[in-house]
Structure formats: structure tokens, C-alpha cells
XYZ file of C-alpha atoms in Angstrom:
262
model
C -10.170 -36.038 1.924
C -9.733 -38.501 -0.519
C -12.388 -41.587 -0.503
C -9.766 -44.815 -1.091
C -12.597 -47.237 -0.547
C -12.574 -49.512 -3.665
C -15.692 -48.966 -5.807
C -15.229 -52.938 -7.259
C -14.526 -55.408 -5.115
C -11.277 -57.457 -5.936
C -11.892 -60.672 -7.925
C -8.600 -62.382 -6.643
C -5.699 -62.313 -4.435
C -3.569 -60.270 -6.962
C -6.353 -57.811 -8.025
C -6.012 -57.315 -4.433
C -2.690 -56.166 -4.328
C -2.899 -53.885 -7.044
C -5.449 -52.534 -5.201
C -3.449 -51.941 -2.164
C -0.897 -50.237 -4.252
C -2.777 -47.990 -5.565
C -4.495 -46.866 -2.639
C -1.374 -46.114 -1.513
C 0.103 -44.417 -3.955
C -3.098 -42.271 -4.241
C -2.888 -41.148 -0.846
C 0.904 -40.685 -1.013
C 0.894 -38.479 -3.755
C -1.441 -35.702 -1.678
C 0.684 -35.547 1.517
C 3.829 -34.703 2.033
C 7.233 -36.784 1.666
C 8.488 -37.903 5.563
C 11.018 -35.978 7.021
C 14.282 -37.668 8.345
C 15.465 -36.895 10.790
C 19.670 -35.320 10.335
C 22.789 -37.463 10.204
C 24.819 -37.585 12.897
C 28.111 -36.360 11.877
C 30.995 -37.743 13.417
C 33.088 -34.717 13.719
C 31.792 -31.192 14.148
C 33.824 -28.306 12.883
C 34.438 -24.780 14.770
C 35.004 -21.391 13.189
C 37.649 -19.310 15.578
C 38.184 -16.135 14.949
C 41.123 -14.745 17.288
C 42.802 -11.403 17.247
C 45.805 -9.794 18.139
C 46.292 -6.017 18.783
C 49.194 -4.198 18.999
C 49.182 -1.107 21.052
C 51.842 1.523 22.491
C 53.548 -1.661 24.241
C 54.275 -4.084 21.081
C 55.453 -6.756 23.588
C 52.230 -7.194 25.434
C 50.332 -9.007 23.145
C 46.137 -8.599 23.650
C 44.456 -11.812 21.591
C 40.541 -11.868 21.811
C 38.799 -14.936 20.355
C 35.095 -15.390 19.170
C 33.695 -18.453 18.173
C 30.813 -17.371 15.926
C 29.411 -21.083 15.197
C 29.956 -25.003 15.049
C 29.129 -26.935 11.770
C 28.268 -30.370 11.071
C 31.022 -30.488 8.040
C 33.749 -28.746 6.928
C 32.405 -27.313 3.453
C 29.905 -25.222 6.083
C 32.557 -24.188 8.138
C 34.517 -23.171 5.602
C 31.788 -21.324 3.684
C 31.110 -19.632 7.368
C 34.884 -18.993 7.723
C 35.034 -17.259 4.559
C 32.129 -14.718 5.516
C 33.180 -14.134 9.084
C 34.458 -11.363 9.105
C 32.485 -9.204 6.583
C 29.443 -11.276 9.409
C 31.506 -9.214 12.238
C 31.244 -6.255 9.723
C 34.179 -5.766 7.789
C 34.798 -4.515 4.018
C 37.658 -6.684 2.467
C 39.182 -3.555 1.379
C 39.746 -2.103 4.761
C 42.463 -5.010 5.246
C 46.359 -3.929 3.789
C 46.713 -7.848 3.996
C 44.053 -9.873 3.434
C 45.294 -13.537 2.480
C 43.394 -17.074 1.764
C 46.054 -19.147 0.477
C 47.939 -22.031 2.568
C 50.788 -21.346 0.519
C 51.228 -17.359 1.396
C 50.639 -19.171 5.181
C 54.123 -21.572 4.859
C 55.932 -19.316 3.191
C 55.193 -16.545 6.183
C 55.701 -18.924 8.301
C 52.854 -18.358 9.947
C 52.384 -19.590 13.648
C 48.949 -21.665 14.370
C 48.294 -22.456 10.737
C 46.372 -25.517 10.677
C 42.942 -25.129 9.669
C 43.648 -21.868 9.238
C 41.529 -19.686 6.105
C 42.084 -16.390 6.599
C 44.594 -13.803 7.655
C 44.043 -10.532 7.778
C 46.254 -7.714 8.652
C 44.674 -3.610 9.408
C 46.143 -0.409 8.867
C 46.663 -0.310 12.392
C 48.731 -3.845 13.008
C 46.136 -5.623 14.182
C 45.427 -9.033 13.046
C 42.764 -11.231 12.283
C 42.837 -14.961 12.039
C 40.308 -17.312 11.113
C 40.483 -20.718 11.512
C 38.266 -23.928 11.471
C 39.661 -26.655 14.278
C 37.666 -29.779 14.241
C 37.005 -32.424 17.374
C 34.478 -35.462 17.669
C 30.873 -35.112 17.733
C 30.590 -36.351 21.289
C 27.633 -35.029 22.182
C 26.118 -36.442 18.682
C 25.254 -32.710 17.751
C 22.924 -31.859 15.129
C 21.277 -29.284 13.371
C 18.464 -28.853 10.608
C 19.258 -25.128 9.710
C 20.488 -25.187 5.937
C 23.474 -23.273 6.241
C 24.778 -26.523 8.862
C 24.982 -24.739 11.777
C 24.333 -25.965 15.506
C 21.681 -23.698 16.873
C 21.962 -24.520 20.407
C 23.897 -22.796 22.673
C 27.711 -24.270 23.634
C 30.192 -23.818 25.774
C 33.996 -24.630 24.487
C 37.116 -24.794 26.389
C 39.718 -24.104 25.025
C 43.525 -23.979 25.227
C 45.952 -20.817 24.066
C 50.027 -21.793 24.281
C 51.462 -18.723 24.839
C 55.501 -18.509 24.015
C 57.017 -15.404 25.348
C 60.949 -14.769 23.318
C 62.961 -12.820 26.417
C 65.820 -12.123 23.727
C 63.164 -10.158 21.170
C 60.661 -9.559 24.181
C 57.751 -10.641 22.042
C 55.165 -13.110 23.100
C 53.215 -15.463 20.383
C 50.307 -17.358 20.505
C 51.671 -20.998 18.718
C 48.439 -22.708 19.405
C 44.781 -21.714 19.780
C 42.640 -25.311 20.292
C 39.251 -26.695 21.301
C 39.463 -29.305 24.036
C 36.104 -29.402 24.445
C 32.415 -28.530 23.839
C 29.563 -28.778 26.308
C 26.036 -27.533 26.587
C 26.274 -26.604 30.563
C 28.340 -24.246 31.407
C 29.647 -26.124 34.957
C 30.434 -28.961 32.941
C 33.040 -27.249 30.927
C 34.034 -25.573 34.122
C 34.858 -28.872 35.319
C 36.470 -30.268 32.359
C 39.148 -26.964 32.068
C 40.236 -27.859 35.618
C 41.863 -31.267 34.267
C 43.099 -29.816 30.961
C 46.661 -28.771 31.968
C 47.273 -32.293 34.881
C 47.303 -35.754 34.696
C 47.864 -38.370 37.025
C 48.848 -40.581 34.673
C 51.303 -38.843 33.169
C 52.956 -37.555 36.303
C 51.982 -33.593 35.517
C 49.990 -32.021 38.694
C 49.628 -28.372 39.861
C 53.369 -28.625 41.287
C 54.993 -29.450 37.719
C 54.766 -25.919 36.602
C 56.789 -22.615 37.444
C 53.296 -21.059 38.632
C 49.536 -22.554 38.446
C 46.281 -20.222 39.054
C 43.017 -21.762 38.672
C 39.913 -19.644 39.069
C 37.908 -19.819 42.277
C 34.050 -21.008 42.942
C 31.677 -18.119 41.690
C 34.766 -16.835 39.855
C 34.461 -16.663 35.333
C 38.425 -15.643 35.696
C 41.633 -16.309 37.364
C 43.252 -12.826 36.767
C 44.684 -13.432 33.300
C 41.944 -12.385 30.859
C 38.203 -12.541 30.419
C 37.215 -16.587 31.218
C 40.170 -17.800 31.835
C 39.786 -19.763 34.372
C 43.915 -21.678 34.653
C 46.786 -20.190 33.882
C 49.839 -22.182 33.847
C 53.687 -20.950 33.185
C 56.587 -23.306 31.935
C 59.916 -22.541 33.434
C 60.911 -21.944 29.653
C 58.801 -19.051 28.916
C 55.653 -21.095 27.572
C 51.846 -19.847 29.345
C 49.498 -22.326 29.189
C 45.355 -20.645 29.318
C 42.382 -22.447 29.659
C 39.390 -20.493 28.609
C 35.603 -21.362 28.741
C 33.521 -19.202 26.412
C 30.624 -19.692 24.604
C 29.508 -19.485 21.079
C 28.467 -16.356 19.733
C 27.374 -15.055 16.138
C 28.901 -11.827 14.998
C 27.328 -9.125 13.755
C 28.472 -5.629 13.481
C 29.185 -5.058 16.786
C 32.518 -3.885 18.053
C 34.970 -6.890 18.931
C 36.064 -5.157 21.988
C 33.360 -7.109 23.653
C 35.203 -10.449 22.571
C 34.949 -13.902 25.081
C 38.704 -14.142 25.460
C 41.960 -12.554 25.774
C 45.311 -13.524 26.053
C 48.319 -12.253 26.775
């Protein structure tokens, strides 16, 4: 260890000083510079990946959705977005369709568009949608990993609107959004119960054409893996309310996805 005693003794107040300074800037310049602590980003930003797979029945639609990481801004997410699927373990060239731009999206006309980077199609039908839906940093999330992602397990419920056409007999998944994000599981329980009602507003159980709300002890009320309410509109519109928790891909099948809807 450096010895920062002074070997002269200061002859006046300002050779005194200088000596303080320098002392300081002596030890300083051995140790290392302080860490801060991260910003606290207002809004977080969450990669979705959902898919949709046609089988022998091309009116009952299967949609699976992974959320493979939150970011604490959108250049990360988007960065993330880009690689998902190659992360879930892809090769672009196994896509037909494999577009990027938001112009190819409003000229298909494609349903569930914002925030939406990438749409993929297979040789199959099946197709993959990646999108990045942002909400408010309630929980003053964090991270210090350099790619911007939050580490920590979460748990995000989230909302599918679900229109079914009874003249094409074709259903279509208009809107895929996070209404919340928790780090207990209960507590997003809780919060999925209230997503569909309000008092306020005059909308209980009794205002839809049917309600189903998972039971205690239940992950599921009968319409897809976590979804725990399903509502129906008496004009062909299902409402799901899914809790599911972050998960990274890798190449693992997608079979084992958090959610389906349909």
C-alpha cells in the first residue's frame, strides 16, 4: 500500500491543499473508479414471441406465446427481438416469409402490428410473430447485465382478444398485450382476476355472454395452458387472461410454450 504521509510538512494553508489533492489523486489513481449503481428506466420493454399453427382444422386456431426477456430500453429489445428466433433455434432460411419492414406489415394488413419486428411465415403455415410491447417500470426494475436484460424472474399477465368471423369460420388474434408484470406469482394471479371487470365502469362477470375464471390451486380455466379467465362477447370476441412467466429460448422445441389460445 501506498505511504500518503507527507514527507515535508506544509508551510501554509494553501501548500496544504495541494497537499490534500494530491494525496488524493495518488490514491485514486491505484483503485478502481466507483460503480453506480443502474438508472431506473421509466418504461421497460417486453419481447413476445407468439405463434399460430395451422393444422388439419384451419379454423381452430392454436397461438403459443413465449416471452423470452424484459429490457430496460427499446434499442435492447429490439436487438433481442431481432435474434429471437435464431435464440429459439431457427435458420432465417427455413422461413418462405421472413419480413422486418413496417411497411410490408400495413400493406398486409397485418393484425396486432404495433411494436411488431418480425413476421415469419414456415413451409408448413405456421407463423411467427415477434413483437416488443412496452408498459411502466412499476416495480423500478433494473438490471446490470450488458445486453439490458432483467435477470430476475417475472411473471406477466397478459391479455389475447380473440375475434372469431362465423361467415369465413376463422378466428384471429387482434391483440396480444401485457397488463402487467410481477415478481410473485399470486400477485399476478390476483391482478388477472380484475383485468376483464370494473366497478366503475359498470362491466362485472354478468356483462359477458360466458365468464370462466380459474379455481384456487388451479394454473387454468379450461381454455389453454395459464389461462386463468376466459371471457366471450355476444359478438364473437374471446377475451384470455394468461399468467406466464419469462423464459429464455434456446433450442428447445416450442411445443412446450407458456400459452395458447384459441
Amino acid at each position: 500500500m501506498n505511504d500518503l504521509r507527507p514527507s515535508v510538512a506544509p508551510t501554509s494553508q494553501c501548500d496544504h491543499n495541494d497537499l490534500i489533492l494530491s494525496q488524493y489523486y495518488t490514491f485514486n489513481s491505484t483503485a478502481k473508479d466507483p460503480i453506480m449503481p443502474p438508472k431506473i428506466p421509466e418504461h421497460i420493454y417486453h419481447v413476445l414471441l407468439t405463434i399460430t399453427r395451422l393444422n388439419k382444422n384451419p379454423n381452430n386456431l392454436v397461438e403459443i406465446l413465449r416471452i423470452p426477456g424484459t429490457y430496460t430500453s427499446l434499442l435492447a429489445a429490439k436487438a433481442a427481438a431481432h435474434s429471437c428466433l435464431y435464440d429459439a433455434g431457427y435458420e432465417r432460411d427455413f422461413f418462405p416469409t421472413y419480413e422486418t419492414s413496417a411497411h410490408i406489415f400495413e400493406q398486409e394488413n397485418l393484425p396486432d402490428r404495433t411494436g411488431l419486428a418480425i413476421y415469419a411465415v414456415a413451409p408448413d403455415g405456421t407463423t411467427f410473430r415477434v413483437r416488443i410491447d412496452t408498459t411502466q417500470n412499476k416495480l423500478q426494475l433494473t438490471t446490470d447485465l450488458d445486453d439490458g436484460r432483467i435477470s430476475i424472474p417475472l411473471f406477466y399477465v397478459v391479455q389475447a382478444n380473440v375475434e372469431f368471423d362465423a361467415i369465413e369460420g376463422e378466428s384471429t388474434v387482434r391483440e396480444v398485450i401485457v397488463q402487467g408484470t410481477f415478481t410473485d406469482y399470486l400477485q399476478a394471479r390476483e391482478y388477472a382476476k380484475g383485468v376483464l371487470l370494473s366497478e366503475k365502469d359498470g362491466i362485472l362477470k354478468g356483462s359477458y355472454a360466458a365468464y370462466v375464471e380459474a379455481g384456487e390451486g388451479e394454473r387454468d380455466c379450461g381454455f389453454g395452458e395459464n389461462v386463468v379467465v376466459h371471457a366471450a362477447s355476444d359478438y364473437g370476441v374471446n377475451y384470455l387472461v394468461s399468467v406466464i412467466r419469462n423464459q429464455e429460448l434456446g433450442s428447445v422445441s416450442l411445443a412446450e410454450a407458456a400459452m395458447r389460445i384459441g
